[in-house]
Amino acid sequence: MCGIVGYLGKQNTKEILLDGLKELEYRGYDSAGIAVLQNNNFSNFKAIGKLINLEEKTKNFITNDFAIGIGHTRWATHGKPTELNAHPHVGESSYVVHNGIIENYVKLKKSLENDGVKFLSQTDTEVIVHQFEKNLKASLSAFEAFEKTIFELEGAYAILLVTKGENETIFFAKHGSPMLVGINDEDEKYFASSDTPLIGHATQVNYFEDGDYGYVNKNEIAIFDKTRTKKEALFTQIATNRLSAQKDGFRFFMEKEIYEQSDVIADTLLGRLSEDSITFNELDPNLFDGINEIKLCACGTSYHSALSASYMFERYTKIRCSVEIASEFRYREPLMCKDTLFVVISQSGETADTLETLKMAKKAGLKTLVVCNVDNSSMVRLADACILTRAGIEKGVASTKAFATQVTVFWMLSIYVAEVKNTMDSQQRAKQIHLLREVPASVKVTDVMHERIKRLSKRYLHGHGFFFIGRDIFFPLALEGALKLKEISYLHAEGYPSGEMKHGPIALADPELFTIALLPQHLLYEKSKSNVEELSARDSTICAISAIDFDKADDFIQISTCQDYMLEFFEMMVAVQLLSLEISVRLGNDVDMPRNLAKSVTVE
């Protein structure tokens, strides 16, 4: 959600900025812009829609010597997607880009308007540049004005600002929204919202902490913390290979990522399985001492993986487990007991609502754990402990392999905790570990299944909605299947527990209601089958996903005959992902960048 890039160096600044913004496209955006300052002259370009529109506007612009530049992809929060609302925003002699939300912008804006400032946009961001220029008139330096401005802002932000008075300097600030700075041997400096745009450019990166602000110029990276104390940058190595972020012949990143699930789950398992034990070297076994409840907190797809985890934790560890939607938990005045392990889940590690709940748990003195895909992300740095999912770069906005690896981690973690709590004997653990080893093979996409789903997808392009239904741990999978379809096809879909259909939703049943039924052979098959038959009797169109042929189904997606329901879970996961993909493709949608959505949701 929104992307920031910045560059200070002698290369073609426009190309560096555009290249960086392309690497952030997966986050979701509706407009984009860049501003370049060279020889005390600004060049500014903005466009709505895709980056190709910005590229067209800048095709005749070039820099051939030292310059500084900032760029931004915007996902609208305040004001519609227009060129005036696109970043960078301009003052009299300065430009700014910003991710996040300035919560006190109305108050600041009224004060600035009373001083005669004319606003061009409807955004909260524009107040930053005007407030800076107001402070500049009463300050001894641009940095003093910038520092004063930052301490006047309330909310979440990652900010880059450039001004004519300091035409070799980029000012930055970070609070709540991610940002990092990278360097290389040519002494170039790069800014970005994530490390993806820096791959192939920078060799080392520093991840800013909340409250960090400062400036970067040719000679110095100056960082100050929220107490205004100067601090040293902590640089770490960054990957130099971009190949993992390419499509490799697939039509879409999402399709590639569905096919990658076998490999990334193998990476998730690597080094963590023995014959009858799970090893998490990153965890201190004492983390679970005195723990009588596990509370899982997440948003979206990660929330569905948390729901899946709750079945496994209670089943295997006999510890009470609760699951919270982060955006609700934040404002509920929840009871937080110190015998609770607070677990947050996020692909990016930057999801704003989830990050705030983690801060709440830390403040309340709870032990905290994050399950995340991005090392050095805000959640990873804040939590007491971290398990990385090792899913690799995920560029499709609709998450697939992140979900798969999260569920895999939780399956392993539930067995690990069961051993710590002595609620599962070695024979049972050995059986579970044997099943875990089978997961990479279970999620391999077969040509037969994919072609079958391609063919039957044409039936499901019209109608008044979908029900994805399942029982037990297949209910969270039903929720996830419905979410995938909503995200990329824009068709209405809901996930329901199979047994709940008769308590109201079955009133919608008719031939234009499509039911995607998850029917695992090894878990409550007869009960689930009975629920589907109730829908079939009322003329709902049924697509059954199962290892067992179902004669009441209008369509049937056959999975393998598996040893256990958890392997069925992973095979069905692939099936619902592919079904959503193929329906979206037939509808002509942009699978990787669906409308209105963002990959990393860094606002409330």
Coordinates of C-alpha atoms in Angstrom, one line a residue, residues 135-533:
N135 CA 8.9 26.4 9.8
L136 CA 11.7 27.1 7.4
K137 CA 11.0 30.8 7.5
A138 CA 11.7 30.8 11.3
S139 CA 14.5 28.3 11.4
L140 CA 18.3 28.5 11.1
S141 CA 18.5 25.6 8.7
A142 CA 16.3 23.3 6.6
F143 CA 17.0 20.4 9.0
E144 CA 15.9 22.4 12.0
A145 CA 12.6 23.2 10.1
F146 CA 12.2 19.5 9.1
E147 CA 12.8 18.3 12.7
K148 CA 10.3 20.8 14.0
T149 CA 7.7 19.7 11.4
I150 CA 8.1 16.0 12.2
F151 CA 7.4 16.6 15.9
E152 CA 4.3 18.5 15.0
L153 CA 2.8 15.5 13.0
E154 CA 0.5 12.9 14.6
G155 CA -0.2 9.6 13.0
A156 CA 1.7 7.1 10.9
Y157 CA 4.2 8.1 8.2
A158 CA 7.3 7.4 6.1
I159 CA 8.4 10.7 4.6
L160 CA 11.0 11.9 2.1
L161 CA 11.4 15.6 1.5
V162 CA 13.6 17.6 -0.8
T163 CA 14.0 21.4 -0.9
K164 CA 15.9 23.8 -3.1
G165 CA 17.9 25.3 -0.3
E166 CA 19.6 21.9 0.2
N167 CA 19.8 20.5 -3.3
E168 CA 22.1 17.7 -2.3
T169 CA 20.1 16.4 0.6
I170 CA 17.1 14.2 1.2
F171 CA 15.3 14.5 4.5
F172 CA 13.5 11.5 5.9
A173 CA 11.3 10.4 8.8
K174 CA 9.7 7.1 9.8
H175 CA 7.0 6.4 12.3
G176 CA 4.6 3.4 11.8
S177 CA 5.2 3.0 8.0
P178 CA 8.2 1.0 6.8
M179 CA 11.3 2.6 5.2
L180 CA 14.9 1.8 4.7
V181 CA 18.1 3.3 3.2
G182 CA 20.6 1.5 1.1
I183 CA 24.2 2.1 0.1
N184 CA 26.7 0.6 -2.4
D185 CA 30.4 0.8 -3.2
E186 CA 29.8 3.8 -5.6
D187 CA 28.5 5.8 -2.5
E188 CA 25.0 6.1 -4.0
K189 CA 22.1 6.3 -1.5
Y190 CA 18.7 4.7 -2.1
F191 CA 15.5 4.9 -0.1
A192 CA 12.5 2.5 -0.4
S193 CA 9.5 1.2 1.5
S194 CA 10.8 -2.3 1.3
D195 CA 14.1 -3.9 0.1
T196 CA 12.7 -5.2 -3.2
P197 CA 13.5 -1.9 -5.2
L198 CA 17.0 -2.0 -3.8
I199 CA 17.9 -5.4 -5.0
G200 CA 20.6 -5.1 -7.7
H201 CA 21.4 -1.5 -6.7
A202 CA 22.3 -1.4 -3.0
T203 CA 24.6 -3.9 -1.2
Q204 CA 23.7 -2.9 2.4
V205 CA 20.6 -1.5 4.0
N206 CA 19.6 0.1 7.2
Y207 CA 16.0 -0.4 8.4
F208 CA 14.7 2.7 10.2
E209 CA 13.1 2.3 13.6
D210 CA 9.9 4.1 14.6
G211 CA 10.8 7.7 15.5
D212 CA 13.9 7.8 13.3
Y213 CA 14.4 10.9 11.2
G214 CA 17.3 12.7 9.7
Y215 CA 19.0 13.5 6.4
V216 CA 21.2 12.0 3.7
N217 CA 23.6 13.8 1.5
K218 CA 26.8 13.0 -0.5
N219 CA 28.9 12.7 2.6
E220 CA 26.7 11.6 5.4
I221 CA 23.7 9.6 6.6
A222 CA 22.5 11.3 9.8
I223 CA 19.9 9.5 11.9
F224 CA 18.2 10.8 15.0
D225 CA 15.8 8.9 17.3
K226 CA 12.6 10.2 18.8
T227 CA 14.6 11.7 21.7
R228 CA 16.5 13.8 19.1
T229 CA 19.6 11.8 19.9
K230 CA 22.0 11.0 17.0
K231 CA 22.4 7.3 16.4
E232 CA 24.6 5.1 14.2
A233 CA 23.2 3.3 11.1
L234 CA 23.1 -0.5 11.4
F235 CA 23.7 -1.8 7.9
T236 CA 23.0 -5.4 6.9
Q237 CA 23.7 -7.2 3.6
I238 CA 20.9 -7.3 1.0
A239 CA 20.3 -9.9 -1.7
T240 CA 21.6 -9.0 -5.1
N241 CA 19.6 -11.4 -7.3
R242 CA 16.2 -10.2 -8.7
L243 CA 15.4 -13.5 -10.5
S244 CA 13.0 -14.6 -7.8
A245 CA 10.9 -11.6 -8.5
Q246 CA 10.3 -12.4 -12.3
K247 CA 7.4 -14.3 -13.8
D248 CA 9.6 -17.1 -15.3
G249 CA 7.1 -17.8 -18.2
F250 CA 4.0 -17.8 -16.1
R251 CA 1.1 -15.5 -17.1
F252 CA 0.9 -13.9 -13.7
F253 CA 3.0 -13.7 -10.5
M254 CA 0.0 -15.3 -8.6
E255 CA 0.1 -18.3 -10.9
K256 CA 3.9 -18.6 -10.5
E257 CA 3.5 -18.4 -6.7
I258 CA 0.9 -21.1 -6.7
Y259 CA 3.3 -23.3 -8.5
E260 CA 6.2 -22.3 -6.2
Q261 CA 4.4 -23.6 -3.1
S262 CA 6.0 -27.0 -3.2
D263 CA 9.5 -25.5 -3.1
V264 CA 8.8 -22.8 -0.5
I265 CA 7.1 -25.3 1.9
A266 CA 10.2 -27.5 1.5
D267 CA 12.2 -24.4 2.5
T268 CA 9.9 -23.8 5.5
L269 CA 10.4 -27.3 6.7
L270 CA 14.2 -27.3 6.1
G271 CA 16.2 -28.0 9.3
R272 CA 13.1 -28.0 11.4
L273 CA 12.1 -31.8 11.2
S274 CA 13.8 -34.8 12.8
E275 CA 12.3 -38.3 13.2
D276 CA 10.0 -37.6 16.1
S277 CA 10.7 -33.9 17.0
I278 CA 10.4 -30.4 15.7
T279 CA 13.3 -28.0 16.1
F280 CA 12.9 -24.2 16.1
N281 CA 16.4 -22.9 16.8
E282 CA 15.0 -19.4 16.9
L283 CA 12.8 -20.1 19.8
D284 CA 13.6 -20.4 23.5
P285 CA 11.6 -23.3 24.9
N286 CA 11.0 -21.1 28.0
L287 CA 8.9 -18.9 25.8
F288 CA 6.0 -21.3 26.7
D289 CA 6.6 -21.5 30.4
G290 CA 3.5 -20.3 32.3
I291 CA 1.5 -20.0 29.2
N292 CA -2.2 -21.0 29.5
E293 CA -3.6 -19.3 26.4
I294 CA -2.3 -18.6 22.9
K295 CA -3.9 -15.5 21.3
L296 CA -3.5 -15.2 17.6
C297 CA -4.0 -11.8 15.9
A298 CA -3.9 -11.0 12.2
C299 CA -5.8 -9.5 9.2
G300 CA -7.1 -10.9 5.9
T301 CA -5.4 -14.1 4.7
S302 CA -3.1 -14.2 7.8
Y303 CA -6.3 -14.2 9.9
H304 CA -7.4 -17.3 8.1
S305 CA -4.1 -19.0 8.7
A306 CA -4.5 -18.1 12.4
L307 CA -8.0 -19.7 12.5
S308 CA -6.5 -22.8 11.0
A309 CA -3.8 -22.7 13.7
S310 CA -6.4 -22.5 16.5
Y311 CA -7.7 -26.0 15.5
M312 CA -4.2 -27.5 15.6
F313 CA -3.1 -25.8 18.9
E314 CA -6.2 -26.9 20.8
R315 CA -6.1 -30.4 19.3
Y316 CA -2.4 -31.1 19.8
T317 CA -1.3 -28.8 22.7
K318 CA -4.5 -28.7 24.8
I319 CA -3.9 -25.0 25.4
R320 CA -6.8 -22.6 25.1
C321 CA -6.5 -20.7 21.8
S322 CA -8.3 -17.5 20.6
V323 CA -8.1 -15.7 17.3
E324 CA -8.6 -12.0 16.9
I325 CA -9.1 -9.7 13.9
A326 CA -6.4 -7.0 14.5
S327 CA -8.5 -4.0 13.4
E328 CA -11.2 -5.0 15.9
F329 CA -8.9 -6.0 18.7
R330 CA -7.2 -2.6 18.8
Y331 CA -10.3 -0.7 19.9
R332 CA -12.1 -3.3 22.0
E333 CA -10.4 -2.5 25.3
P334 CA -9.4 -6.2 25.5
L335 CA -8.4 -8.1 28.6
M336 CA -4.7 -9.0 28.2
C337 CA -3.5 -11.6 30.8
K338 CA 0.2 -12.3 31.3
D339 CA -0.2 -16.0 31.0
T340 CA -1.0 -15.5 27.3
L341 CA 1.4 -15.9 24.4
F342 CA 0.5 -13.2 21.9
V343 CA 1.1 -14.3 18.3
V344 CA 0.9 -11.9 15.4
I345 CA 0.9 -13.1 11.8
S346 CA 1.8 -11.0 8.7
Q347 CA 3.3 -11.6 5.3
S348 CA 5.0 -8.3 5.2
G349 CA 5.6 -7.7 8.9
E350 CA 4.3 -4.1 8.4
T351 CA 0.5 -4.5 8.5
A352 CA -0.5 -1.4 10.5
D353 CA -3.4 -2.8 12.5
T354 CA -1.5 -6.0 13.4
L355 CA 1.6 -4.1 14.3
E356 CA -0.3 -1.9 16.7
T357 CA -1.8 -4.9 18.5
L358 CA 1.8 -6.2 18.9
K359 CA 2.7 -2.9 20.5
M360 CA -0.3 -3.2 22.8
A361 CA 0.7 -6.7 23.9
K362 CA 4.3 -5.6 24.6
K363 CA 3.0 -2.7 26.6
A364 CA 0.8 -5.1 28.6
G365 CA 3.8 -7.3 29.4
L366 CA 2.8 -10.3 27.4
K367 CA 5.2 -12.7 25.7
T368 CA 5.1 -12.1 22.0
L369 CA 5.8 -14.1 18.9
V370 CA 5.6 -13.1 15.2
V371 CA 5.1 -15.4 12.2
C372 CA 6.3 -13.5 9.3
N373 CA 7.8 -13.7 5.8
V374 CA 10.1 -10.6 5.9
D375 CA 13.2 -10.5 8.1
N376 CA 14.0 -7.1 9.6
S377 CA 10.4 -6.0 9.2
S378 CA 8.9 -3.9 12.0
M379 CA 7.1 -6.8 13.7
V380 CA 10.2 -9.0 13.5
R381 CA 12.3 -6.4 15.3
L382 CA 9.6 -5.7 17.9
A383 CA 8.5 -9.2 19.0
D384 CA 10.2 -11.3 21.6
A385 CA 10.6 -14.1 19.1
C386 CA 10.1 -14.7 15.4
I387 CA 9.5 -17.6 13.1
L388 CA 10.2 -16.8 9.4
T389 CA 8.0 -18.6 6.9
R390 CA 10.7 -18.5 4.1
A391 CA 8.1 -18.0 1.4
G392 CA 10.3 -15.7 -0.6
I393 CA 9.1 -12.6 -2.5
E394 CA 5.4 -12.7 -3.0
K395 CA 4.3 -10.1 -5.6
G396 CA 0.7 -11.1 -6.3
V397 CA -1.6 -9.0 -4.2
A398 CA -3.8 -12.0 -3.5
S399 CA -1.6 -14.1 -1.1
T400 CA -1.0 -17.8 -1.9
K401 CA 2.4 -19.1 -0.8
A402 CA 2.4 -16.9 2.2
F403 CA -0.8 -18.6 3.5
A404 CA 0.6 -22.0 2.7
T405 CA 3.8 -21.4 4.6
Q406 CA 2.0 -19.8 7.5
V407 CA -0.2 -22.9 8.0
T408 CA 2.9 -25.1 7.6
V409 CA 4.7 -23.2 10.4
F410 CA 1.6 -23.4 12.7
W411 CA 1.4 -27.1 12.1
M412 CA 5.0 -27.5 13.1
L413 CA 4.6 -25.1 16.0
S414 CA 1.6 -26.9 17.4
I415 CA 3.7 -30.2 17.5
Y416 CA 6.6 -28.3 19.0
V417 CA 4.5 -26.9 21.8
A418 CA 2.8 -30.3 22.3
E419 CA 6.3 -31.8 23.0
V420 CA 7.1 -28.9 25.3
K421 CA 3.8 -29.4 27.2
N422 CA 4.0 -33.2 27.0
T423 CA 0.6 -33.5 25.3
M424 CA 1.7 -35.7 22.4
D425 CA 3.8 -38.9 22.7
S426 CA 6.7 -39.6 20.4
Q427 CA 4.8 -42.0 18.2
Q428 CA 2.1 -39.4 17.5
R429 CA 4.8 -36.8 16.8
A430 CA 6.6 -39.1 14.4
K431 CA 3.3 -39.6 12.5
Q432 CA 2.7 -35.9 12.3
I433 CA 6.3 -35.3 11.1
H434 CA 5.9 -38.0 8.5
L435 CA 2.8 -36.1 7.2
L436 CA 4.6 -32.8 7.2
R437 CA 7.3 -34.3 4.9
E438 CA 4.5 -35.1 2.4
V439 CA 3.2 -31.6 2.1
P440 CA 5.6 -30.4 -0.6
A441 CA 4.4 -33.2 -2.9
S442 CA 0.8 -32.6 -2.0
V443 CA 0.9 -29.0 -3.2
K444 CA 2.5 -29.7 -6.6
V445 CA 0.2 -28.5 -9.3
T446 CA -0.6 -31.3 -11.8
D447 CA -1.5 -30.6 -15.4
V448 CA -4.6 -32.7 -15.1
M449 CA -6.0 -30.7 -12.1
H450 CA -5.1 -27.3 -13.7
E451 CA -6.6 -28.1 -17.1
R452 CA -9.7 -29.5 -15.4
I453 CA -10.1 -26.2 -13.4
K454 CA -9.5 -24.1 -16.5
R455 CA -12.3 -25.9 -18.3
L456 CA -14.9 -25.8 -15.6
S457 CA -14.1 -22.2 -14.6
K458 CA -16.3 -20.9 -17.5
R459 CA -19.4 -22.1 -15.7
Y460 CA -18.7 -19.7 -12.8
L461 CA -18.5 -16.3 -14.5
H462 CA -22.0 -15.2 -13.7
G463 CA -24.5 -15.7 -11.0
H464 CA -25.4 -14.0 -7.7
G465 CA -22.6 -15.4 -5.6
F466 CA -20.5 -18.2 -4.2
F467 CA -20.6 -20.1 -0.9
F468 CA -17.3 -21.9 0.0
I469 CA -18.2 -24.3 2.7
G470 CA -16.1 -26.7 5.0
R471 CA -16.1 -28.1 8.5
D472 CA -13.4 -28.0 11.2
I473 CA -10.1 -26.7 9.8
F474 CA -11.6 -26.7 6.4
F475 CA -13.9 -23.8 7.5
P476 CA -10.9 -21.4 7.6
L477 CA -9.9 -22.8 4.2
A478 CA -13.4 -22.0 2.9
L479 CA -13.0 -18.4 4.2
E480 CA -9.6 -18.2 2.4
G481 CA -11.0 -19.6 -0.8
A482 CA -13.9 -17.1 -0.8
L483 CA -11.4 -14.2 -0.1
K484 CA -9.2 -15.2 -3.0
L485 CA -12.1 -15.2 -5.4
K486 CA -13.4 -11.8 -4.1
E487 CA -10.0 -10.2 -4.4
I488 CA -9.2 -11.0 -8.0
S489 CA -12.6 -11.8 -9.7
Y490 CA -14.7 -9.1 -8.0
L491 CA -17.5 -11.7 -7.6
H492 CA -19.3 -12.0 -4.3
A493 CA -18.2 -14.9 -2.3
E494 CA -18.6 -16.0 1.4
G495 CA -17.0 -18.7 3.4
Y496 CA -19.3 -20.7 5.8
P497 CA -19.1 -23.6 8.1
S498 CA -20.9 -26.4 6.3
G499 CA -23.2 -27.0 9.3
E500 CA -24.3 -23.3 9.4
M501 CA -25.9 -23.3 5.9
K502 CA -29.3 -24.5 7.3
H503 CA -29.3 -21.6 9.8
G504 CA -30.1 -18.9 7.3
P505 CA -27.8 -18.8 4.2
I506 CA -29.6 -21.8 2.5
A507 CA -32.4 -19.3 1.8
L508 CA -30.2 -18.0 -1.1
A509 CA -29.9 -21.4 -2.7
D510 CA -30.9 -21.6 -6.4
P511 CA -29.1 -22.5 -9.7
E512 CA -27.3 -19.1 -9.7
L513 CA -25.8 -19.7 -6.3
F514 CA -22.5 -21.6 -6.7
T515 CA -21.4 -23.8 -3.8
I516 CA -17.7 -24.8 -3.6
A517 CA -17.8 -27.7 -1.2
L518 CA -14.7 -28.9 0.6
L519 CA -15.2 -32.6 1.3
P520 CA -12.2 -34.2 3.0
Q521 CA -12.3 -38.0 3.1
H522 CA -10.7 -38.2 6.6
L523 CA -12.6 -35.5 8.5
L524 CA -16.4 -35.4 9.0
Y525 CA -17.0 -36.5 5.4
E526 CA -20.5 -37.8 5.9
K527 CA -21.7 -34.8 7.9
S528 CA -20.2 -32.4 5.3
K529 CA -21.7 -34.4 2.5
S530 CA -25.1 -34.2 4.1
N531 CA -24.9 -30.4 4.3
V532 CA -24.0 -30.3 0.6
E533 CA -26.9 -32.5 -0.3

